[in-house]
Amino acid sequence: MTRTKNKGKGKGRSRKPQDDRSDLIEKIDMQNERFYAYYKAQKIVPDEEWDLFMDALRQHLPTTFRVAGSRQTANTLNATIKDVHVPSLSNVIFEGQQIPPPVQIPWYPDGLAWHFNVPKKVLRRSPEFKKFHSFLVFETEVGNISRQEGVSMLPPLFLDVEPHHRVMDMCAAPGSKTAQILEALHARDTITSTSIPSGLLLANDSDNKRTHLLIHQSARLPSPALMVTNLDASNYPSIKIPTQNNNGTTHLGPLLFDRILCDVPCSGDGTIRKNMGIWKSWQTMDGNGLHGLQVRILLRAMKMLKDDGRIVYSTCSLNPVENEAVIAEALKNNPAFELVDVSSQLPQLRRRPGLTIWRATADRSAATTFESYEELMNSSLDDSLKAKMTEGHWPPKDVDTLNLSRCMRIYPHLQDSGGFFVAVLEKVKKLTDESGGSSSERKREANDLIELPEPKKQRMTSEAPYLADDDLMTDGLVEAVPNEVDSMDTEKGSRKLRSKKESLGKGGGSFKENPYTFLAANDPILLTCIDRLHITSNFPSSNVLVRNPEGDAARSLYLVNDIVKAVIQNNDYNRIRLTAAGTKVFSKQEAGKGTDAQFRVLGEGLPVVLPYIDPASVVIGDMATLKTLVESYYPLCSAFEEPFRGVAEARSPGSHIIRFPFGELEGALLSHDLVLPIWKSNVSLTLMIDKKAKSALSLRLFGADITTAGKDVEAMQLQREAR
């Protein structure tokens, strides 16, 4: 978020903290004549809506968030928001004003996305909103809530992913859209266990640091179907997998995808409501300079798609040069594709059709725009500026045959959102005519295809354009949730495109990741792990791998599905710059005196492993037991009531699984079974989930943070208030 600078020069002057967003730039400063002239010339909205459109751009963007995770888990948490939190926030009066509660975004499926607009001083001082704020903080930390700008939730919805699909997210970091795709792959998950889908999600980003942010985000929904690579999307290499021939034999063929998301780098001016520095920095060449890269990424996606597959292209830009012009140029180069009419999907989403007429320009002042490339070339503009433009920046002569109106434009004044662009393309199976030529619903001759310019090195400046996945830039919940809990905001500087070498090269610097090595199914450490954890014989032990070249089961064991295994075994990990694969399920736990170290089930891996754990080995607890485990770090076995105490004392030291059936205790309601990992030492038990997850669980069940860490924080707050 851009903040005004204190220009006072007197020493000792300090600015009072502001609670009502007056620290944001004033509306009088939200001016840019270049922006105004350029978009007025594009006629992106009717004249009678222009003032509404511009006024909406100057309003603070409301907070939006999405309830994440598997469908059953999300619906359960969503019911808590709707039935517990919203009623408690519905009649809050603060400083004489009624504060509106969160409301569901009308177009998002199953009402799992929410929208609210509350000043941060209300969140700090209103007890009701302060409690809701804590709920959001902890549920975001454990991955049950995704703080995501509303319109950025759209591309995965139009991708229409199913569990068997092979999916690629070409420019994936920081990962909110990737998480949505993972949720679709795991649509068959239950509240307590995760399926192993037959499909694949290959998430890629060209920036090495951002790939690690992506891995962190994706870890909130552990999946054996996930791979992360660190490559230039516009030049993504072919990945080989065993492919069956007609005669039943196999050969190594290219991995083709059912679905590809191209949420490409863009100028980001659709995010101007939350990235207000754009008011000062916006210029026409931001979008012009990215057009070629955007086209190359989309064309590479087209090459990697199966027949009848689907691509969703999206940006957080309003600029037709980055949107319709890219789609038109890609369609001209690949007539096997066509735009899909999705106007009947998400009927409550207010949208506008794509443009068929726009006027590009190389004039930095935007005072003059040009109807065509030829008009630009005949103008008096400097030749160096003309050289930066191509015919592809303008509508092609046969623009009416491309159905660009099937693209979707989302404008801020329509539903109080950011600006966004989405296009859905599908590959039509090629039909061969008698002459051997190919035909489709829209035929084009080969000599009609336009020639792409050679990639040019981009000069990156301090005013560099933004990456299209605007989730990282989202200030949406910054007003509601402190920055320190927002992993998406920790690298706002990384939002900007870096140097050619780092962002647009072969993945951003040297590649230093360790390779993945599969364990033999009869590996003694793996067999011991399976035996001690009471894992059944149908567990896919041949898909367990470690991350070191020697193949030693040193600290962590990972699990992947069959297609991820095929990719790892048949491709050089350095060539595809494989950064992450599958999900971590077991980790070595150092034991106390007289006890050997052994592997335990990780909290994030438990949903994947649970279907393979012998039910007879699972310990049954109750709400009183759960409360004791939440309240204390290492409660003694003797601290529990019978019959659980006797069961716990009889268990051998090591990793165990405990199931809490739904129940009630002193007004605290557990509405569904809860399964968690525990560690038994000689005399005590430990709930093996991290502090933040434990606090989130405590708030969800008991309405307060009763953990040791939560009590410590409360004690410190009381001490500060007493001073």
XYZ file of C-alpha atoms in Angstrom:
723
model
C 0.000 0.000 0.000
C 1.328 3.439 -0.940
C 1.464 5.916 1.875
C 2.043 9.644 1.781
C 5.452 10.748 2.942
C 6.014 13.166 5.776
C 7.494 16.164 4.038
C 8.039 18.166 7.196
C 11.667 19.150 7.671
C 11.504 20.246 11.296
C 13.272 17.991 13.762
C 11.226 16.253 16.385
C 8.083 16.356 14.271
C 6.220 13.075 14.250
C 3.094 12.094 12.415
C 0.192 10.861 14.489
C -0.953 7.354 13.563
C -4.152 7.513 11.560
C -7.052 5.128 12.013
C -9.411 6.251 9.269
C -7.301 5.670 6.150
C -6.362 9.324 5.835
C -2.796 8.071 5.491
C -3.648 6.997 1.959
C -3.091 9.454 -0.866
C -5.872 12.007 -1.133
C -8.386 11.826 -3.958
C -7.126 15.139 -5.268
C -3.808 13.377 -5.947
C -5.495 10.516 -7.798
C -4.939 12.091 -11.182
C -3.007 11.039 -14.246
C -3.708 12.817 -17.521
C -2.004 10.051 -19.503
C -4.279 7.433 -17.952
C -7.350 9.620 -18.501
C -6.566 10.393 -22.148
C -5.606 6.839 -23.075
C -8.632 5.067 -21.621
C -11.026 7.752 -22.790
C -9.743 7.064 -26.316
C -10.304 3.311 -25.887
C -13.997 3.851 -25.016
C -13.728 1.026 -22.497
C -16.979 2.206 -20.879
C -19.860 4.229 -22.351
C -19.572 8.011 -21.944
C -22.441 8.086 -19.461
C -20.517 5.675 -17.170
C -17.128 7.380 -17.387
C -17.525 9.456 -14.223
C -18.820 6.429 -12.278
C -15.871 4.390 -13.516
C -13.293 7.030 -12.550
C -14.927 7.655 -9.175
C -14.829 3.915 -8.398
C -11.095 3.840 -9.154
C -10.553 6.456 -6.439
C -12.401 4.492 -3.750
C -10.656 2.218 -1.262
C -10.924 -1.423 -2.324
C -13.012 -3.492 0.110
C -11.586 -6.543 1.830
C -12.345 -9.876 0.181
C -11.470 -13.377 1.291
C -12.282 -16.914 0.280
C -12.965 -19.920 2.482
C -10.410 -22.441 1.254
C -9.603 -26.131 1.548
C -11.576 -29.192 0.511
C -15.259 -28.614 -0.223
C -16.537 -30.304 2.962
C -14.049 -28.469 5.181
C -14.819 -25.136 3.482
C -18.573 -25.570 3.868
C -18.169 -26.342 7.572
C -16.048 -23.245 8.211
C -18.326 -21.139 6.029
C -21.274 -22.147 8.185
C -19.349 -20.884 11.228
C -18.855 -17.492 9.572
C -22.481 -17.284 8.497
C -24.121 -18.636 11.659
C -21.757 -17.380 14.384
C -19.703 -14.398 13.262
C -22.086 -12.536 10.933
C -24.954 -12.419 13.490
C -22.542 -11.105 16.142
C -21.407 -8.348 13.729
C -24.834 -7.392 12.418
C -25.726 -4.732 14.980
C -22.369 -3.199 15.856
C -22.518 0.542 16.526
C -19.162 2.316 16.544
C -18.875 6.047 17.216
C -22.553 6.481 16.422
C -22.423 4.603 13.130
C -23.680 1.122 12.328
C -20.872 -0.974 10.850
C -22.006 -3.387 8.132
C -21.098 -7.062 8.632
C -19.350 -9.199 5.996
C -21.540 -10.253 3.071
C -21.112 -13.115 0.628
C -19.897 -12.314 -2.882
C -23.004 -13.182 -4.926
C -21.314 -14.811 -7.909
C -18.880 -17.125 -6.072
C -20.062 -20.779 -5.949
C -21.617 -21.973 -2.686
C -21.183 -18.539 -1.105
C -17.588 -19.355 -0.112
C -16.237 -15.843 -0.804
C -16.872 -12.776 1.372
C -16.634 -9.015 1.075
C -16.535 -6.319 3.749
C -15.306 -2.768 4.162
C -14.374 -1.825 7.714
C -11.844 0.832 8.856
C -8.978 -0.630 10.827
C -9.808 1.455 13.903
C -13.064 -0.513 14.151
C -11.117 -3.759 14.021
C -8.840 -2.495 16.787
C -11.463 -1.082 19.143
C -14.749 -2.902 18.540
C -14.789 -6.106 20.653
C -16.984 -7.895 18.118
C -14.833 -7.045 15.104
C -11.643 -7.592 17.097
C -12.747 -11.177 17.760
C -13.589 -11.658 14.087
C -10.205 -10.182 13.201
C -8.445 -12.795 15.370
C -10.501 -15.518 13.732
C -9.398 -14.333 10.277
C -5.748 -14.086 11.330
C -5.475 -17.648 12.581
C -7.626 -19.282 9.916
C -5.524 -17.526 7.273
C -2.336 -18.802 8.912
C -3.486 -22.425 8.751
C -4.776 -22.080 5.192
C -8.519 -22.281 5.819
C -8.998 -18.733 4.526
C -7.353 -17.203 1.473
C -7.044 -13.438 1.489
C -7.522 -12.803 -2.164
C -8.905 -9.970 -4.290
C -12.350 -10.992 -5.469
C -11.779 -10.766 -9.214
C -8.555 -12.810 -8.983
C -10.722 -15.743 -7.889
C -12.320 -15.852 -11.351
C -9.735 -17.584 -13.607
C -9.721 -20.950 -11.760
C -13.525 -20.988 -11.804
C -13.609 -20.665 -15.596
C -10.829 -23.247 -15.930
C -13.377 -25.906 -14.837
C -10.860 -28.377 -13.381
C -11.782 -31.987 -12.539
C -9.764 -34.462 -10.385
C -8.430 -36.404 -13.407
C -7.216 -33.333 -15.312
C -3.582 -32.521 -15.989
C -3.331 -28.823 -15.261
C -0.596 -26.226 -15.638
C -0.416 -22.832 -13.946
C 2.225 -21.055 -16.032
C 2.823 -17.934 -13.898
C 1.672 -19.285 -10.563
C 3.291 -17.314 -7.712
C 2.299 -16.334 -5.123
C -0.227 -19.166 -5.313
C -3.794 -18.192 -4.419
C -5.096 -19.297 -7.819
C -2.895 -22.399 -7.600
C -4.610 -23.248 -4.313
C -8.021 -22.915 -5.984
C -6.944 -25.336 -8.713
C -5.672 -27.790 -6.081
C -9.042 -27.611 -4.348
C -10.736 -28.565 -7.627
C -8.351 -31.510 -8.088
C -9.249 -32.597 -4.555
C -12.997 -32.173 -4.935
C -13.543 -35.695 -3.563
C -11.704 -35.060 -0.280
C -13.558 -35.470 3.002
C -13.227 -33.392 6.155
C -10.676 -35.784 7.659
C -8.882 -37.348 4.692
C -7.416 -36.366 1.338
C -7.836 -38.307 -1.879
C -4.933 -38.985 -4.209
C -6.263 -37.585 -7.493
C -5.122 -39.139 -10.746
C -4.563 -35.676 -12.217
C -1.649 -33.266 -11.951
C -1.050 -29.617 -11.175
C 2.243 -28.289 -12.484
C 2.723 -24.803 -11.025
C 5.503 -22.731 -12.542
C 7.030 -19.331 -11.915
C 10.102 -17.714 -13.455
C 11.244 -16.097 -10.202
C 13.041 -18.423 -7.809
C 12.089 -16.535 -4.655
C 8.456 -16.401 -5.682
C 8.395 -20.164 -6.272
C 9.175 -20.668 -2.596
C 6.310 -18.358 -1.671
C 4.179 -20.466 -4.008
C 5.282 -23.667 -2.252
C 4.407 -22.136 1.121
C 0.926 -21.201 -0.100
C 0.320 -24.595 -1.704
C 1.417 -26.474 1.427
C -1.827 -25.363 3.051
C -3.598 -27.979 0.930
C -1.098 -30.872 0.804
C -1.327 -32.720 -2.489
C 0.565 -35.695 -3.981
C -0.512 -34.289 -7.375
C 1.483 -31.031 -7.164
C 4.768 -30.133 -8.842
C 6.490 -26.731 -8.811
C 9.036 -25.653 -11.430
C 11.110 -22.491 -11.870
C 11.234 -21.703 -15.597
C 10.491 -18.995 -18.138
C 6.871 -19.686 -19.114
C 7.327 -18.263 -22.603
C 9.965 -20.879 -23.391
C 8.785 -23.790 -21.240
C 10.509 -27.061 -22.224
C 8.687 -30.183 -23.326
C 8.225 -32.688 -20.489
C 8.363 -36.363 -21.414
C 6.194 -39.138 -19.980
C 5.531 -42.735 -21.062
C 2.828 -42.672 -23.752
C 1.000 -45.701 -25.107
C 1.153 -46.530 -28.818
C -1.739 -48.007 -30.773
C -0.092 -51.464 -30.664
C 0.122 -51.432 -26.870
C 3.811 -50.551 -26.613
C 4.981 -47.319 -24.989
C 7.333 -44.513 -25.908
C 8.351 -41.252 -24.286
C 6.006 -38.571 -25.558
C 5.275 -34.970 -24.570
C 3.128 -34.263 -21.520
C 0.051 -32.397 -22.775
C -2.400 -30.666 -20.470
C -6.190 -30.644 -20.190
C -6.226 -27.190 -18.613
C -3.713 -24.323 -18.581
C -3.942 -21.063 -16.663
C -2.045 -18.111 -18.158
C -2.312 -15.418 -15.499
C 0.452 -13.469 -17.175
C 2.748 -10.599 -16.128
C 0.948 -7.324 -16.800
C 1.032 -3.598 -16.057
C -1.482 -4.121 -13.243
C -3.495 -0.914 -13.656
C -6.662 -2.806 -12.726
C -5.246 -2.889 -9.178
C -5.042 0.902 -8.938
C -7.567 0.958 -6.060
C -5.109 -0.793 -3.771
C -1.810 0.073 -5.468
C -2.281 3.801 -5.542
C 1.247 4.523 -6.657
C -0.007 3.619 -10.133
C -1.764 7.015 -10.241
C 1.632 8.678 -10.450
C 3.598 6.095 -12.433
C 1.148 4.936 -15.126
C 2.325 5.321 -18.715
C 1.384 3.768 -22.048
C 4.674 1.956 -22.570
C 4.079 -0.276 -19.531
C 1.521 -2.310 -21.434
C 3.218 -1.938 -24.809
C 6.439 -3.418 -23.470
C 4.765 -6.511 -22.033
C 2.613 -7.357 -25.066
C 5.268 -9.532 -26.760
C 5.985 -11.558 -23.603
C 2.274 -12.092 -23.004
C 1.783 -13.382 -26.560
C 4.728 -15.760 -26.264
C 3.432 -17.215 -22.999
C -0.024 -17.784 -24.491
C 1.391 -19.353 -27.663
C 3.553 -21.710 -25.599
C 0.461 -22.729 -23.626
C -1.360 -23.466 -26.880
C 1.460 -25.825 -27.899
C 1.177 -27.758 -24.616
C -2.619 -28.222 -24.657
C -4.519 -31.378 -25.571
C -7.239 -31.397 -28.209
C -10.482 -30.181 -26.579
C -8.400 -28.692 -23.757
C -9.025 -25.285 -22.232
C -6.812 -22.250 -21.576
C -7.808 -19.342 -19.373
C -5.850 -16.148 -20.075
C -6.122 -13.376 -17.499
C -4.586 -10.092 -16.421
C -5.272 -7.459 -13.782
C -4.914 -4.829 -16.501
C -7.533 -2.702 -18.262
C -5.328 -2.190 -21.309
C -6.571 -3.802 -24.561
C -2.950 -4.046 -25.766
C -2.364 -6.569 -22.955
C -5.738 -8.225 -23.328
C -7.701 -8.394 -26.576
C -4.595 -7.653 -28.674
C -2.796 -10.637 -27.118
C -5.785 -12.925 -27.706
C -6.152 -11.738 -31.306
C -2.464 -12.241 -32.092
C -2.438 -15.733 -30.556
C -5.596 -16.762 -32.451
C -4.126 -15.477 -35.700
C -1.061 -17.648 -35.118
C -3.015 -20.738 -34.072
C -6.333 -21.238 -35.880
C -6.951 -24.516 -34.000
C -8.211 -22.385 -31.089
C -11.373 -20.404 -30.517
C -12.807 -18.246 -27.765
C -15.535 -19.833 -25.646
C -18.751 -18.043 -24.797
C -19.000 -18.294 -20.990
C -21.531 -15.481 -20.566
C -24.052 -17.879 -18.992
C -21.608 -19.019 -16.287
C -21.588 -17.194 -12.929
C -24.770 -15.281 -13.895
C -24.494 -12.881 -10.950
C -21.073 -11.668 -12.077
C -21.437 -8.293 -13.780
C -19.093 -8.097 -16.743
C -18.647 -6.370 -20.068
C -17.719 -7.982 -23.402
C -14.246 -7.743 -24.850
C -13.354 -4.843 -27.122
C -13.153 -5.204 -30.900
C -11.838 -1.685 -31.508
C -8.950 -0.047 -29.662
C -6.290 2.553 -30.406
C -2.689 1.831 -29.423
C -0.027 4.502 -29.131
C 3.695 5.014 -28.653
C 3.109 8.602 -27.529
C 4.265 8.707 -23.910
C 1.849 11.540 -23.140
C -1.061 9.501 -24.608
C -2.304 12.733 -26.158
C -2.402 11.008 -29.534
C -3.608 7.476 -30.200
C -3.596 5.730 -33.560
C -6.252 3.739 -35.380
C -3.714 1.397 -36.974
C -0.059 0.471 -37.141
C 0.156 2.147 -40.543
C -1.186 5.416 -39.097
C 1.494 5.293 -36.396
C 4.260 4.672 -38.934
C 3.090 7.638 -41.036
C 3.000 9.950 -38.019
C 5.648 12.403 -36.853
C 6.492 10.437 -33.708
C 10.150 9.660 -33.126
C 11.366 6.554 -34.964
C 12.759 5.102 -31.738
C 9.229 5.068 -30.292
C 7.752 3.575 -33.456
C 10.296 0.760 -33.277
C 8.812 -0.405 -29.985
C 5.455 -1.188 -31.612
C 4.254 -4.036 -33.849
C 1.129 -4.650 -35.897
C -0.010 -6.979 -33.127
C -0.626 -4.018 -30.811
C -3.684 -3.104 -32.959
C -6.861 -4.998 -33.941
C -6.255 -7.282 -36.948
C -8.166 -6.602 -40.148
C -10.350 -9.699 -39.629
C -11.059 -8.850 -35.978
C -14.780 -9.546 -36.433
C -14.070 -13.249 -37.114
C -12.300 -13.755 -33.769
C -15.306 -13.327 -31.429
C -13.346 -11.058 -29.091
C -16.626 -10.001 -27.511
C -16.532 -13.393 -25.756
C -13.700 -12.072 -23.586
C -14.739 -10.642 -20.206
C -13.886 -7.240 -18.787
C -14.504 -6.590 -15.088
C -14.758 -2.920 -14.136
C -14.582 -1.525 -10.570
C -17.874 0.385 -10.738
C -19.923 -2.701 -11.668
C -19.582 -4.640 -8.371
C -17.159 -2.618 -6.238
C -14.130 -4.687 -7.272
C -10.744 -4.341 -8.935
C -10.345 -4.275 -12.705
C -9.717 -7.573 -14.466
C -9.697 -9.342 -17.836
C -10.486 -13.003 -18.546
C -10.597 -14.947 -21.814
C -11.433 -18.648 -22.160
C -10.004 -20.502 -25.160
C -10.476 -24.083 -26.275
C -8.571 -26.192 -28.760
C -10.816 -27.561 -31.484
C -9.774 -30.930 -32.873
C -8.256 -30.466 -36.308
C -10.187 -31.977 -39.206
C -8.261 -33.001 -42.309
C -9.848 -32.380 -45.695
C -9.166 -34.280 -48.929
C -6.298 -32.010 -49.917
C -4.528 -32.732 -46.653
C -5.172 -29.274 -45.272
C -6.643 -28.602 -41.844
C -9.935 -26.912 -41.185
C -11.843 -25.706 -38.156
C -14.944 -23.697 -37.487
C -12.906 -20.600 -38.323
C -10.606 -21.241 -41.337
C -7.575 -19.167 -42.111
C -4.973 -19.436 -44.825
C -1.347 -19.860 -43.788
C -0.358 -16.603 -45.399
C -2.812 -14.785 -43.118
C -0.785 -15.684 -40.053
C 1.155 -12.806 -38.615
C 4.831 -13.056 -37.870
C 5.862 -12.620 -34.267
C 8.771 -10.298 -33.588
C 11.876 -11.744 -32.035
C 11.895 -11.421 -28.250
C 13.552 -8.197 -27.198
C 15.412 -7.567 -24.021
C 13.208 -5.426 -21.839
C 14.646 -2.443 -20.103
C 13.412 -2.729 -16.543
C 13.198 0.442 -14.523
C 12.116 1.374 -11.055
C 8.689 1.921 -12.569
C 8.548 -1.661 -13.853
C 5.165 -3.272 -14.494
C 3.446 -5.581 -12.091
C 2.942 -9.299 -12.346
C -0.546 -10.321 -13.298
C -1.321 -12.538 -10.345
C -2.444 -9.649 -8.230
C -2.862 -11.767 -5.115
C 0.596 -10.750 -3.894
C -0.292 -7.087 -4.186
C -3.605 -7.486 -2.441
C -4.003 -5.066 0.389
C -7.527 -6.432 0.717
C -7.065 -7.710 4.243
C -4.131 -5.526 5.204
C -6.661 -3.239 6.820
C -8.184 -6.198 8.636
C -5.201 -8.398 9.360
C -1.683 -7.278 10.339
C 1.034 -7.560 7.709
C 3.040 -9.994 9.755
C 0.436 -12.700 9.174
C 0.107 -12.070 5.466
C 2.623 -14.184 3.650
C 1.299 -12.740 0.417
C 2.339 -9.246 1.426
C 5.811 -10.025 2.732
C 7.376 -9.613 -0.683
C 5.465 -6.754 -2.210
C 8.691 -5.553 -3.719
C 8.958 -8.862 -5.563
C 5.695 -7.988 -7.244
C 7.653 -5.862 -9.654
C 9.405 -7.479 -12.557
C 13.085 -7.732 -11.887
C 15.957 -7.721 -14.318
C 15.839 -9.785 -17.493
C 18.286 -12.244 -15.963
C 16.195 -12.878 -12.865
C 12.611 -12.814 -14.098
C 12.659 -13.619 -17.785
C 15.685 -15.859 -18.096
C 15.914 -19.588 -17.472
C 14.237 -19.447 -14.131
C 16.091 -16.750 -12.250
C 19.709 -17.491 -11.387
C 21.489 -20.740 -10.485
C 19.418 -23.764 -9.528
C 20.470 -25.245 -6.187
C 17.612 -27.575 -5.264
C 18.260 -31.199 -4.307
C 16.855 -33.939 -6.525
C 14.005 -36.252 -5.548
C 14.898 -39.939 -5.240
C 12.353 -42.732 -4.890
C 12.810 -45.256 -2.099
C 12.641 -48.932 -2.889
C 9.361 -50.459 -1.718
C 11.405 -52.766 0.543
C 13.571 -49.998 2.013
C 14.102 -51.032 5.669
C 13.424 -47.550 7.065
C 10.228 -47.268 5.034
C 9.089 -50.743 6.127
C 9.778 -49.878 9.778
C 7.849 -46.625 9.379
C 4.877 -48.452 7.830
C 4.909 -51.078 10.576
C 5.177 -48.668 13.522
C 2.477 -46.363 12.159
C 0.113 -49.280 11.415
C -0.161 -48.442 7.732
C -2.025 -50.971 5.592
C -0.599 -52.918 2.650
C -2.474 -50.873 0.017
C -0.411 -47.768 0.835
C 1.434 -46.662 -2.363
C 4.903 -47.238 -0.870
C 6.503 -47.291 -4.338
C 5.559 -43.590 -4.637
C 7.491 -42.500 -1.534
C 10.550 -40.368 -2.190
C 13.228 -38.400 -0.398
C 15.055 -35.232 -1.303
C 18.726 -36.079 -1.621
C 20.863 -37.598 -4.376
C 21.839 -40.637 -2.275
C 18.246 -41.711 -1.679
C 18.708 -41.882 2.100
C 15.627 -41.625 4.295
C 17.363 -39.013 6.414
C 14.668 -36.682 7.711
C 11.539 -36.380 5.575
C 9.552 -38.710 3.336
C 7.316 -37.383 0.549
C 4.417 -38.958 -1.342
C 3.442 -38.380 -4.993
C 0.832 -39.837 -7.327
C 1.591 -41.898 -10.421
C 1.745 -39.056 -12.968
C 4.120 -36.986 -10.805
C 6.267 -40.103 -10.388
C 6.349 -40.572 -14.165
C 7.483 -36.967 -14.679
C 10.251 -37.214 -12.064
C 11.570 -40.527 -13.384
C 11.654 -39.514 -17.049
C 12.966 -35.931 -16.906
C 16.170 -34.356 -15.649
C 15.266 -32.347 -12.555
C 17.830 -29.664 -13.420
C 16.405 -29.188 -16.900
C 12.852 -28.685 -15.606
C 14.165 -26.915 -12.484
C 11.989 -29.013 -10.207
C 11.529 -27.034 -6.998
C 8.886 -29.114 -5.207
C 6.916 -32.310 -5.762
C 4.167 -34.081 -3.836
C 3.583 -33.590 -0.154
C 5.664 -34.319 2.940
C 3.986 -37.087 4.960
C 6.544 -38.451 7.463
C 9.329 -36.763 9.421
C 11.968 -38.109 11.776
C 11.287 -37.323 15.424
C 14.190 -37.371 17.838
C 13.117 -39.267 20.958
C 14.071 -38.956 24.595
C 16.640 -40.932 26.579
C 16.583 -44.636 26.008
C 14.309 -44.372 22.957
C 15.323 -44.631 19.330
C 14.409 -41.878 16.883
C 11.483 -42.801 14.670
C 9.301 -41.277 11.989
C 6.000 -39.621 12.786
C 3.020 -38.620 10.685
C 3.070 -34.905 9.979
C -0.032 -32.803 10.578
C -0.087 -31.642 6.958
C 0.477 -35.204 5.711
C -2.119 -36.882 7.914
C -5.117 -36.310 5.588
C -3.181 -38.059 2.787
C -2.028 -40.975 4.947
C -5.212 -41.459 7.002
C -7.070 -43.674 4.467
C -4.170 -46.158 4.773
C -3.940 -46.258 8.595
C -5.472 -49.264 10.306
C -8.620 -47.895 12.013
C -8.031 -50.198 14.996
C -4.802 -48.325 15.771
C -6.511 -44.925 16.021
C -7.015 -43.651 19.581
C -10.479 -42.302 20.403
C -10.677 -39.108 22.469
C -13.439 -36.779 23.602
C -13.960 -33.028 23.930
C -12.451 -32.909 27.425
C -9.343 -34.686 26.138
C -9.118 -32.278 23.200
C -9.385 -29.268 25.489
C -6.527 -30.532 27.673
C -4.313 -31.135 24.620
C -5.078 -27.653 23.287
C -4.464 -25.907 26.620
C -1.078 -27.496 27.409
C 2.073 -28.264 25.465
C 2.954 -31.549 27.210
C 0.091 -32.718 29.453
C 0.918 -35.788 31.538
C -1.021 -38.937 30.769
C -2.163 -38.874 34.395
C -3.856 -35.505 33.785
C -6.541 -37.094 31.607
C -9.766 -38.704 32.769
C -10.508 -42.376 32.323
C -10.968 -44.227 30.039
C -8.637 -42.135 27.867
C -5.898 -42.072 30.527
C -5.603 -45.849 30.574
C -5.523 -46.051 26.776
C -2.827 -43.370 26.563
C -0.641 -44.961 29.243
C -0.855 -48.339 27.488
C 0.416 -46.970 24.181
C 4.098 -47.312 23.316
C 6.169 -44.137 22.879
C 6.004 -42.700 19.388
C 3.576 -41.351 16.798
C -0.150 -42.020 17.130
C -3.379 -40.797 15.595
C -6.314 -39.616 17.706
C -9.892 -39.215 16.521
C -12.343 -36.909 18.283
C -15.964 -37.720 17.361
C -18.360 -34.803 17.073
C -19.592 -33.696 20.471
C -20.124 -30.815 22.899
C -18.406 -29.558 26.036
C -19.542 -26.531 28.058
C -21.053 -24.876 24.981
C -18.134 -25.749 22.692
C -19.393 -27.730 19.711
C -17.397 -30.060 17.486
C -19.710 -30.504 14.514
C -17.694 -33.223 12.749
C -15.014 -35.813 13.467
C -11.556 -34.344 13.994
C -8.413 -36.428 13.424
C -5.023 -35.196 14.664
C -1.493 -36.572 15.170
C -0.071 -36.902 18.688
C 3.329 -37.902 20.072
C 3.557 -40.129 23.128
C 6.651 -39.810 25.288
C 7.200 -41.993 28.341
C 4.786 -39.998 30.524
C 3.143 -37.265 28.425
C 1.293 -36.509 25.188
C 1.808 -33.709 22.657
C -0.593 -32.525 19.990
C 1.629 -32.427 16.876
C 0.322 -29.324 15.145
C 2.000 -25.925 15.148
C 1.104 -23.139 17.549
C -0.890 -21.125 15.040
C -2.944 -24.110 13.948
C -3.629 -24.893 17.598
C -4.749 -21.312 18.252
C -7.022 -21.394 15.197
C -8.556 -24.669 16.421
C -9.044 -23.175 19.899
C -10.805 -20.071 18.561
C -12.994 -22.144 16.272
C -14.107 -24.585 18.991
C -13.922 -22.706 22.273
C -14.419 -19.123 21.112
C -11.102 -18.011 22.654
C -7.405 -18.777 22.370
C -6.922 -21.046 25.405
C -3.503 -22.290 24.274
C -0.389 -21.557 26.319
C 0.808 -19.178 23.620
C -2.590 -17.457 23.534
C -2.627 -16.989 27.284
C 0.890 -15.514 27.164
C -0.203 -12.982 24.546
C -3.274 -12.065 26.591
C -1.157 -11.592 29.719
C 1.216 -9.259 27.879
C -1.719 -7.223 26.555
C -3.128 -6.863 30.064
C 0.275 -5.714 31.327
C 0.499 -3.077 28.603
C -3.017 -1.836 29.355
C -2.230 -1.632 33.074
C 0.754 0.682 32.508
